[in-house]
Coordinates of C-alpha atoms and ligand atoms in Angstrom, one line a residue:
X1 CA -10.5 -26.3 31.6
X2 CA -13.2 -23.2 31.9
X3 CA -15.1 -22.2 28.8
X4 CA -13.5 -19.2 27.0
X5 CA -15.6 -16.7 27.0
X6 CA -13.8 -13.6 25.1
X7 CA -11.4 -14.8 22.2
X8 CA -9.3 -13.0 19.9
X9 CA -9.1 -14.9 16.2
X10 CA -6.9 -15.1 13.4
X11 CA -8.7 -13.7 10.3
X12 CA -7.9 -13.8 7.1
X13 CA -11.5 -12.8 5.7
X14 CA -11.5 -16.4 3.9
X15 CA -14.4 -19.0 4.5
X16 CA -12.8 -21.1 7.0
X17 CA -11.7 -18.0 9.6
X18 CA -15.3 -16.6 8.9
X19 CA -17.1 -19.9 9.6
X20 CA -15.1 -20.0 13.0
X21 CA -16.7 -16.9 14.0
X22 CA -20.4 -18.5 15.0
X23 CA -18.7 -22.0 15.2
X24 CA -17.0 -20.5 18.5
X25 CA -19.8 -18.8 19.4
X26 CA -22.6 -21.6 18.9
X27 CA -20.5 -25.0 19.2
X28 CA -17.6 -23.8 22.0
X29 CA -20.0 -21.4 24.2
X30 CA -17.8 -18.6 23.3
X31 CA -19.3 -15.2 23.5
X32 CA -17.5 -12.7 22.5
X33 CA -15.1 -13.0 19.7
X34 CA -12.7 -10.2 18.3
X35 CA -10.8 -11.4 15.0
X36 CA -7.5 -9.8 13.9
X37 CA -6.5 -10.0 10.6
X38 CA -2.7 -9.4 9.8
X39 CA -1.5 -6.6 6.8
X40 CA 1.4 -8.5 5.8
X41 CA 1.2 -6.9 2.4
X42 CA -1.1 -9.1 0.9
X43 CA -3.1 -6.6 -0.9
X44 CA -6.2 -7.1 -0.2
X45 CA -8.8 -5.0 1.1
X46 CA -8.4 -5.0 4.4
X47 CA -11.9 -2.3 5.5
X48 CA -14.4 -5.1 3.5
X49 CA -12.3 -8.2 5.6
X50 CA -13.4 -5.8 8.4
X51 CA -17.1 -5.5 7.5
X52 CA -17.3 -9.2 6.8
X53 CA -16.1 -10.3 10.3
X54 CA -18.7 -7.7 12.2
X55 CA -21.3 -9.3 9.9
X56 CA -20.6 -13.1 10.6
X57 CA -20.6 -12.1 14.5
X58 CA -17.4 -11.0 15.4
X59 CA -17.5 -8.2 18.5
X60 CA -15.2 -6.2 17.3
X61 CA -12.4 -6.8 13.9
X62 CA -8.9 -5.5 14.2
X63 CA -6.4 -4.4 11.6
X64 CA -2.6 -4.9 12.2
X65 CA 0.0 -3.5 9.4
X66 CA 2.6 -5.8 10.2
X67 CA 4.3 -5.0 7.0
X68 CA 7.3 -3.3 8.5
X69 CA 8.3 -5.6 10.7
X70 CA 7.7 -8.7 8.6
X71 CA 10.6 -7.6 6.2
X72 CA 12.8 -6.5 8.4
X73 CA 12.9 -8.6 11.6
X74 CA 11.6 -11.9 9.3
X75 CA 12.8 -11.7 5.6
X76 CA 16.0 -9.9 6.2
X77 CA 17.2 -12.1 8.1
X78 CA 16.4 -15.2 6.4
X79 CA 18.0 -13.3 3.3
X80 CA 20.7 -13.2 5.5
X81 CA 20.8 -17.0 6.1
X82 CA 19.6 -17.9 2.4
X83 CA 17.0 -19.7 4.0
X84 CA 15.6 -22.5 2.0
X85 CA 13.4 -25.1 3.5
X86 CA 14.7 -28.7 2.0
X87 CA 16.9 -26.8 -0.3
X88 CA 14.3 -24.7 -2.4
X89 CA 11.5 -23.2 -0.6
X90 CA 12.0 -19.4 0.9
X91 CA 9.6 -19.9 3.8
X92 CA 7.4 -17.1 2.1
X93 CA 4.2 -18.4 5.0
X94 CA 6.4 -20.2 7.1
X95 CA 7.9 -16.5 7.9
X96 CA 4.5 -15.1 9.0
X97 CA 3.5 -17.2 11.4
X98 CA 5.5 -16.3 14.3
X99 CA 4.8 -12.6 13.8
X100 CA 0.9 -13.1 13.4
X101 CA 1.1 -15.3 16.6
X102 CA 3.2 -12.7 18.6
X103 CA 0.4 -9.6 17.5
X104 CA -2.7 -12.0 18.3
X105 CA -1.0 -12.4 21.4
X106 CA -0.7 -8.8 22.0
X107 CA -4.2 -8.5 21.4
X108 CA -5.4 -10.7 23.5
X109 CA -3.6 -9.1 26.7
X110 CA -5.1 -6.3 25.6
X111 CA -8.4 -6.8 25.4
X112 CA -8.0 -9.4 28.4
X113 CA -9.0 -12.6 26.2
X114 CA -9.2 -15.5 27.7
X115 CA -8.5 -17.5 24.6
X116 CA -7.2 -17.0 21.0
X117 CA -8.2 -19.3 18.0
X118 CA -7.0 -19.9 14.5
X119 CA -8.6 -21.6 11.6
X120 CA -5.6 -24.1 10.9
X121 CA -6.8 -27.8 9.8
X122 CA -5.2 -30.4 11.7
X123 CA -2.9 -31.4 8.6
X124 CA -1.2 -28.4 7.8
X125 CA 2.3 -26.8 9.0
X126 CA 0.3 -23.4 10.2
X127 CA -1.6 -25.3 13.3
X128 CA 2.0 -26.5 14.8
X129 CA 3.7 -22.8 14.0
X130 CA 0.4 -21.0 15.6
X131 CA 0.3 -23.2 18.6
X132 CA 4.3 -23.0 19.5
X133 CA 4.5 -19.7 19.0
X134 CA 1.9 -18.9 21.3
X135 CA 2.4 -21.4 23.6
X136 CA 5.8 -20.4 23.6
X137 CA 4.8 -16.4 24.4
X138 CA 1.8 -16.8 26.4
X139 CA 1.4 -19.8 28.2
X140 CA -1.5 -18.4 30.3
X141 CA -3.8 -18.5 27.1
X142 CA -6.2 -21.6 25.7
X143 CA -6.0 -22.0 21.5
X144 CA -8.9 -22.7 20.5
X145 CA -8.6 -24.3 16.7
X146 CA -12.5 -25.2 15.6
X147 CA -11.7 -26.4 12.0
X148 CA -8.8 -29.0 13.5
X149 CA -12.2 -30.3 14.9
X150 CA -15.2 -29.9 12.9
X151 CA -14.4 -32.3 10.7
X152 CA -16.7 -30.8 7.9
X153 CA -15.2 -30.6 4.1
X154 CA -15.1 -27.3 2.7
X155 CA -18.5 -27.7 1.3
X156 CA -19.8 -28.3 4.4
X157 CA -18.3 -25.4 5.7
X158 CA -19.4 -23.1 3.4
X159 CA -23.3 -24.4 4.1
X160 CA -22.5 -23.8 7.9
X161 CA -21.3 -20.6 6.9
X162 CA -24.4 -19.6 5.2
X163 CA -26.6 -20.7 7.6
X164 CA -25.3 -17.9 9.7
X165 CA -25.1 -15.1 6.6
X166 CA -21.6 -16.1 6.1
X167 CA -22.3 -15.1 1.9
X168 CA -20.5 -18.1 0.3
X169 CA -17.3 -17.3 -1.8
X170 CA -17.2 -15.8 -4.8
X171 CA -14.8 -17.8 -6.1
X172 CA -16.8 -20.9 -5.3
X173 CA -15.3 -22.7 -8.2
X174 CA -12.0 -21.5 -7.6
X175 CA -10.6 -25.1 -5.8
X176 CA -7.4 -23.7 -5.1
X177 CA -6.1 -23.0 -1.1
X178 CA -3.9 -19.7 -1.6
X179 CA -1.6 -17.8 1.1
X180 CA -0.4 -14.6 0.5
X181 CA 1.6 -11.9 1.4
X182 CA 4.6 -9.6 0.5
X183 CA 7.0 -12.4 0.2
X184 CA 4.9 -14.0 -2.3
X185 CA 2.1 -17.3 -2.6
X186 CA 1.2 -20.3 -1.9
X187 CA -0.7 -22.4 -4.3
X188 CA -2.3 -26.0 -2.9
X189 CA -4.9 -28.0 -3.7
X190 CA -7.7 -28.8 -6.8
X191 CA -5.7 -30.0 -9.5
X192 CA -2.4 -29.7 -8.5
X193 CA -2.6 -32.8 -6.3
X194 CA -1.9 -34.8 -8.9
X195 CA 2.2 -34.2 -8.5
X196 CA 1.8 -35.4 -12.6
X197 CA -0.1 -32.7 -13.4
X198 CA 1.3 -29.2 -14.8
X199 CA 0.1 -26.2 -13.0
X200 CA -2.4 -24.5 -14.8
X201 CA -1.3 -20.8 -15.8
X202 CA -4.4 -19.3 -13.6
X203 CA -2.9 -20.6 -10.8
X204 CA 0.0 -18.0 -10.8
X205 CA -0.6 -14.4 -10.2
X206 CA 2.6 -12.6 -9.4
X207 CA 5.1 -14.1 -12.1
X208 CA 4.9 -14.2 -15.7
X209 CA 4.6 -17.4 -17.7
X210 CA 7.7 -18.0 -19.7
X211 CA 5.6 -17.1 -23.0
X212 CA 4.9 -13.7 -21.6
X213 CA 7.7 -12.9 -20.6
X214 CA 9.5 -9.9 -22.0
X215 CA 12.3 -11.5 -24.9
X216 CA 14.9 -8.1 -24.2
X217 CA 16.5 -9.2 -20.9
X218 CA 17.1 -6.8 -18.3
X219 CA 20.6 -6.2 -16.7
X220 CA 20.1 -5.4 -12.5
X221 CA 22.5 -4.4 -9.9
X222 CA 21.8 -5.4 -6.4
X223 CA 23.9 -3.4 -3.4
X224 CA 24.0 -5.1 -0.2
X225 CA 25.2 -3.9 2.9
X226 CA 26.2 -6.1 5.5
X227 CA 24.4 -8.9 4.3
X228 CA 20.7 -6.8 3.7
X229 CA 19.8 -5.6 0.2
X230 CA 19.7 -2.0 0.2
X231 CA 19.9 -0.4 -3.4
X232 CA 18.4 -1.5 -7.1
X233 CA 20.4 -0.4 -9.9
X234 CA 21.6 2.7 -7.3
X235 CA 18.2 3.5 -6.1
X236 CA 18.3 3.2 -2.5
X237 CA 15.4 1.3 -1.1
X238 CA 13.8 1.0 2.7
X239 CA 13.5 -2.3 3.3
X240 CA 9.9 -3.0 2.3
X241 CA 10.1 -0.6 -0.7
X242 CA 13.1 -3.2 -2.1
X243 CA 10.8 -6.5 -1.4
X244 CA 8.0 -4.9 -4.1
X245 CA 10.7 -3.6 -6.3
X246 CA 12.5 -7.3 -6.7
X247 CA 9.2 -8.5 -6.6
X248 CA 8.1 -6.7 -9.7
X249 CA 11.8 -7.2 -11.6
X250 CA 11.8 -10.8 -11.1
X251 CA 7.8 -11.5 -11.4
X252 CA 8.0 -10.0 -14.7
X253 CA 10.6 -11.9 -16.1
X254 CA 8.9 -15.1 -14.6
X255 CA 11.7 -15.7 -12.2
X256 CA 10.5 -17.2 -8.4
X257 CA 7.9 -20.1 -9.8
X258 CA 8.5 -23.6 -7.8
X259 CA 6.9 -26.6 -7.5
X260 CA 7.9 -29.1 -5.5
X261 CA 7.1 -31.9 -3.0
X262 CA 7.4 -31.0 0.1
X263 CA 8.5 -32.6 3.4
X264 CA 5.6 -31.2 5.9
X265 CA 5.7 -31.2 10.0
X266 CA 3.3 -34.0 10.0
X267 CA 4.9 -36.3 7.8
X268 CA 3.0 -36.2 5.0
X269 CA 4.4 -35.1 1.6
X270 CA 2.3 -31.8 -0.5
X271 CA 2.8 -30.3 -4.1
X272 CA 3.3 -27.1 -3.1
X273 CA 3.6 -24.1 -5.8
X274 CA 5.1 -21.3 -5.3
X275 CA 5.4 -17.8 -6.5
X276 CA 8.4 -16.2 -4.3
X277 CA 10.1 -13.8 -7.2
X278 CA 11.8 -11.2 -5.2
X279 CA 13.0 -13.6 -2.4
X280 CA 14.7 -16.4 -4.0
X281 CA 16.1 -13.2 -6.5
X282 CA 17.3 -11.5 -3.5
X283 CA 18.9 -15.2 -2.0
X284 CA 20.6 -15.8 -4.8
X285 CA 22.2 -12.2 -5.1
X286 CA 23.2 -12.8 -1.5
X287 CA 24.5 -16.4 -2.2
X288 CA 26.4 -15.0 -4.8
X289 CA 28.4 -11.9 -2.9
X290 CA 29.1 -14.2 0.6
X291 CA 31.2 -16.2 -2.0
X292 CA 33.6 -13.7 -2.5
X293 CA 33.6 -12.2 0.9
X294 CA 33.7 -15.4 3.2
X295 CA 36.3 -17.5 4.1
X296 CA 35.8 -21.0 2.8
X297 CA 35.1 -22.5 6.5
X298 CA 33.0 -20.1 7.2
X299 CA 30.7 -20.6 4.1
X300 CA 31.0 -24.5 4.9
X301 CA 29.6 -23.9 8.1
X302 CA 27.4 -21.2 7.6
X303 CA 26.0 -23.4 4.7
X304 CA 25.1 -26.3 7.4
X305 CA 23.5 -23.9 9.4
X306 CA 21.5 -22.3 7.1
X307 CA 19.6 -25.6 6.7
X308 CA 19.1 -26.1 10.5
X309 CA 17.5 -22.4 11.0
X310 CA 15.8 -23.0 7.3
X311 CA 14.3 -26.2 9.0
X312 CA 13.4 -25.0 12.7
X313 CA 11.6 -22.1 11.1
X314 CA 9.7 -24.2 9.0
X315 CA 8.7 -26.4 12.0
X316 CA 7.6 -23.5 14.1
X317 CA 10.6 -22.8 16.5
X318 CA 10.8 -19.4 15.4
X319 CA 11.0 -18.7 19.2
X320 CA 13.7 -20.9 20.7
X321 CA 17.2 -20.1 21.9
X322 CA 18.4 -22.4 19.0
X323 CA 17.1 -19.7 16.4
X324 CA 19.1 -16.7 18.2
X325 CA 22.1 -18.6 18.7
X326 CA 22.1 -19.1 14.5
X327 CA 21.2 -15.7 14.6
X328 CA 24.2 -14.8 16.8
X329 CA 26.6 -17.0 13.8
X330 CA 24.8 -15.4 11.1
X331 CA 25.3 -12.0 12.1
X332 CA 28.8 -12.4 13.4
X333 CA 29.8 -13.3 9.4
X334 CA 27.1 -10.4 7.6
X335 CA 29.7 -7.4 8.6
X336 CA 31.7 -8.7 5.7
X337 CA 28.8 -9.4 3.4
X338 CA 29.2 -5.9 1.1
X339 CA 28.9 -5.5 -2.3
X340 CA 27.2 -5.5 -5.7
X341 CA 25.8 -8.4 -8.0
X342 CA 24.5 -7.7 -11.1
X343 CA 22.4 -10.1 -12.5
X344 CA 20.7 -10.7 -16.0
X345 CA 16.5 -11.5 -15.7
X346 CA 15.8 -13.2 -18.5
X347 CA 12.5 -15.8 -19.7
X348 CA 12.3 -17.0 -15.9
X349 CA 16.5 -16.8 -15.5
X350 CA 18.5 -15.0 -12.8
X351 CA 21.8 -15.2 -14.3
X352 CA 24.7 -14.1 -12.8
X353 CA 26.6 -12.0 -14.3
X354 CA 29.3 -10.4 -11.5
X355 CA 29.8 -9.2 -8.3
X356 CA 32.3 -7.5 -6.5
X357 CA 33.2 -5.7 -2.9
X358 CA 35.7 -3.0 -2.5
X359 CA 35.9 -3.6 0.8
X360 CA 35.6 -7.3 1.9
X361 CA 36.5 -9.2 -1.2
X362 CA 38.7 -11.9 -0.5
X363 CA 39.2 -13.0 -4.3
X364 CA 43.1 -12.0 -4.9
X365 CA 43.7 -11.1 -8.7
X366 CA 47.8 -11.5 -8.1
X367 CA 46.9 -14.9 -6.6
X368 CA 44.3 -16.3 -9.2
X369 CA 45.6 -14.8 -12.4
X370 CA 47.5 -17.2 -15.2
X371 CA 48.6 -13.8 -16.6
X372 CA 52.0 -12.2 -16.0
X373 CA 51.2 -10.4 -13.0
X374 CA 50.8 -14.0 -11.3
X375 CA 52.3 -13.8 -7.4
X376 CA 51.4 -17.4 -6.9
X377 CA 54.4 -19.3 -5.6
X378 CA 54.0 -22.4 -7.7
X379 CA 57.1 -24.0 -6.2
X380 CA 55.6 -24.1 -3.1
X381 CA 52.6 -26.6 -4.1
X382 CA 55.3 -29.7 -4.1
X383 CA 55.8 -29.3 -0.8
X384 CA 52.5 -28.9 -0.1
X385 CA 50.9 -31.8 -2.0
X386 CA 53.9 -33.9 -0.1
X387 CA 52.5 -33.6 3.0
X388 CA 48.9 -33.4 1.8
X389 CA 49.0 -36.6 -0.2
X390 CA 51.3 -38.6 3.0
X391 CA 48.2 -40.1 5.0
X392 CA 47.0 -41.9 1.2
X393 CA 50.5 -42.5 0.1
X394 CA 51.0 -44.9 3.4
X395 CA 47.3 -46.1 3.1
X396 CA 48.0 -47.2 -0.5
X397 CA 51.4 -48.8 0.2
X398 CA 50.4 -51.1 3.0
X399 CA 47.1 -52.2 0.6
X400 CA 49.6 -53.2 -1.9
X401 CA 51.8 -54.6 0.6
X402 CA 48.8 -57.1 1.8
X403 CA 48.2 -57.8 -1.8
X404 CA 51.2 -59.3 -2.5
X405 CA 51.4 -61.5 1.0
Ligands
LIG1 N1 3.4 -25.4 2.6 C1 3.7 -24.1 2.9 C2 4.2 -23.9 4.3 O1 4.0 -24.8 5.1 C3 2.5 -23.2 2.6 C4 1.4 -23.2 3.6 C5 0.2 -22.4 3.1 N2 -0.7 -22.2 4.2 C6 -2.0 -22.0 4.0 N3 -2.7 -21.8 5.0 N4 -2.6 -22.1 2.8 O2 4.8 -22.9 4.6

């Protein structure tokens, strides 16, 4: 294997991705090294992340708004499959990954790299989603992934760092590892590896606390058109513009915080917390109309496979014929997915409170009521049960039967 000698990096602007920038150049020969850092709605500055990179060595630092496409070709559609990794998590990073990797690998043809890099550890889910998903696209390219290697603690990062003018963080005393974007955070780390401990309030940034919350609830209503969220209380809403508004209802009234142990790719078990308001607000809305517009096999299934593409995108196999072919399913059922929930936010609540579809609902007043207008022929149950109940009628008799011999 040849020495890279122009790489294109991940950056995030944080200590680790910076640190990589002379690691590569110094420790892996490298000698040019572009970084491109991913606007996935994170908020931050993105022209200072740009000056730091040029300062800590980089060549040249790239900008990508990804924005767009994150929500509609990665959160829609796991909206669509009420994706929740081991039940609970909405795959807030999990989502970002492939994307990220697909741009750095546009980059890098681009500027004919010979090599990309990330600043993944080596215990993490990111490495095994970055190096998939690139592997996957571009096969032709090396990976180079410096702090799965170096072995130094963060500490010792940060001195390497500031050997090389790398300033150290501001937020030195901050001993929390945070991912963000659009879709909400990621909180690891510090204190919160003791699973016994309760998170500290100044871990959370996009949520209220309980106490803070306001005490008048809010009444919402949620339109959804085949299967995507497309209006808030009858605004209608582009796709991204509906993410921050769902974001800001449900962060207010402190719904989205988890906290949870989670299964990870390498088999070890994290407490992860997460703030994910507008998502799982946006999941459950969608949970709640597919009830009344799917049939009752198709929800069984769909429900199984929900958890398969929840889990393949969580393990990084965002780009595998497995993931379309759910895909393919998912979509198939979403035509009939139309309608409105309205929902009560209330002191970290999302409370149900209807939903209906004028066009695809399959709940049958005539056949549910217990009021006069009942159709329901309720003669024809004792036929029904007859035949329903034979296979443990005959199962029961011969027990008895043996009994008594
Ligand atoms: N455990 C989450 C996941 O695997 C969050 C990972 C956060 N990543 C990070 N680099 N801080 O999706």
């Amino acid at each position: 294997m040849g020495r890279a000698t122009k790489v294109v990096l991940a950056y995030s602007g944080g200590v680790d991705t910076s640190v990589c920038i002379p690691y590569l150049k110094k420790e892996y020969g490298v000698e040019e090294v572009i970084t491109f850092a991913a606007d996935l709605g994170q908020g931050d500055e993105l022209e200072p992340i740009r000056h730091k990179a040029i300062a800590a060595g980089a060549s040249e630092s790239l900008v990508g708004d990804l924005i767009k496409p994150f929500i509609e070709d990665f959160a829609f559609p796991a909206i669509r499959a009420n994706a929740l990794y081991e039940g609970r998590y909405p795959l807030s990073t999990a989502l970002a990954r492939p994307l990220i990797a697909s741009s750095l690998v546009d980059v890098a043809r681009k500027v004919k790299a010979d090599a990309v890099a990330h600043g993944c550890t080596g215990k993490g889910n990111d490495q095994v989603r970055f190096d998939v998903a690139i592997a996957s696209l571009a096969p032709e390219l090396k990976v180079l992934t410096p702090a799965r290697e170096w072995g130094m603690s963060r500490e010792e990062a940060i001195a390497y760092g500031e050997q090389f003018g790398i300033p150290a963080p501001v937020s030195k005393k901050s001993p929390y590892s945070i991912d963000l974007n659009l879709l909400g955070r990621s909180i690891e780390a510090g204190s919160l590896e003791d699973p016994m401990q309760t998170p500290p309030e100044e871990v959370f940034a996009i949520t209220s606390s309980i106490d803070n919350a306001p005490d008048k609830p809010q009444e919402i209503e949620i339109l959804f058109d085949a299967g995507n969220p497309i209006a808030i209380d009858g605004e209608s809403l582009d796709p991204v513009a509906l993410i921050r508004k769902a974001n800001l209802l449900a962060g207010t009234h402190g719904f989205g915080r988890l906290d949870i142990i989670e299964n990870r790719v390498v088999g070890i078990k994290s407490r992860e917390i997460y703030e994910t308001p507008g998502l799982l607000l946006l999941i459950k809305a969608h949970q709640e109309l597919e009830s009344l517009t799917l049939s009752a096999d198709v929800l069984r299934i769909k429900h199984q496979l929900e958890r398969e593409w929840s889990d393949l995108v969580y393990k990084g196999l965002w780009f595998t014929s497995l993931r379309t072919a759910l895909d393919g399913f998912f979509e198939r059922t979403q035509s009939h997915v139309n309608g409105l929930v309205r929902i009560r936010l209330h002191k970290g609540n999302a409370i149900i409170l209807g939903r209906s579809s004028i066009t695809n609902s399959l709940y049958r007043p005539s056949m549910a009521t217990y009021g006069l207008d009942d159709q329901f022929d309720h003669k024809a149950a004792e036929g029904f049960i007859y035949i329903w109940g034979l296979p443990s009628r005959i199962w029961a008799a011969v027990k008895n039967a043996q009994k008594i011999n």
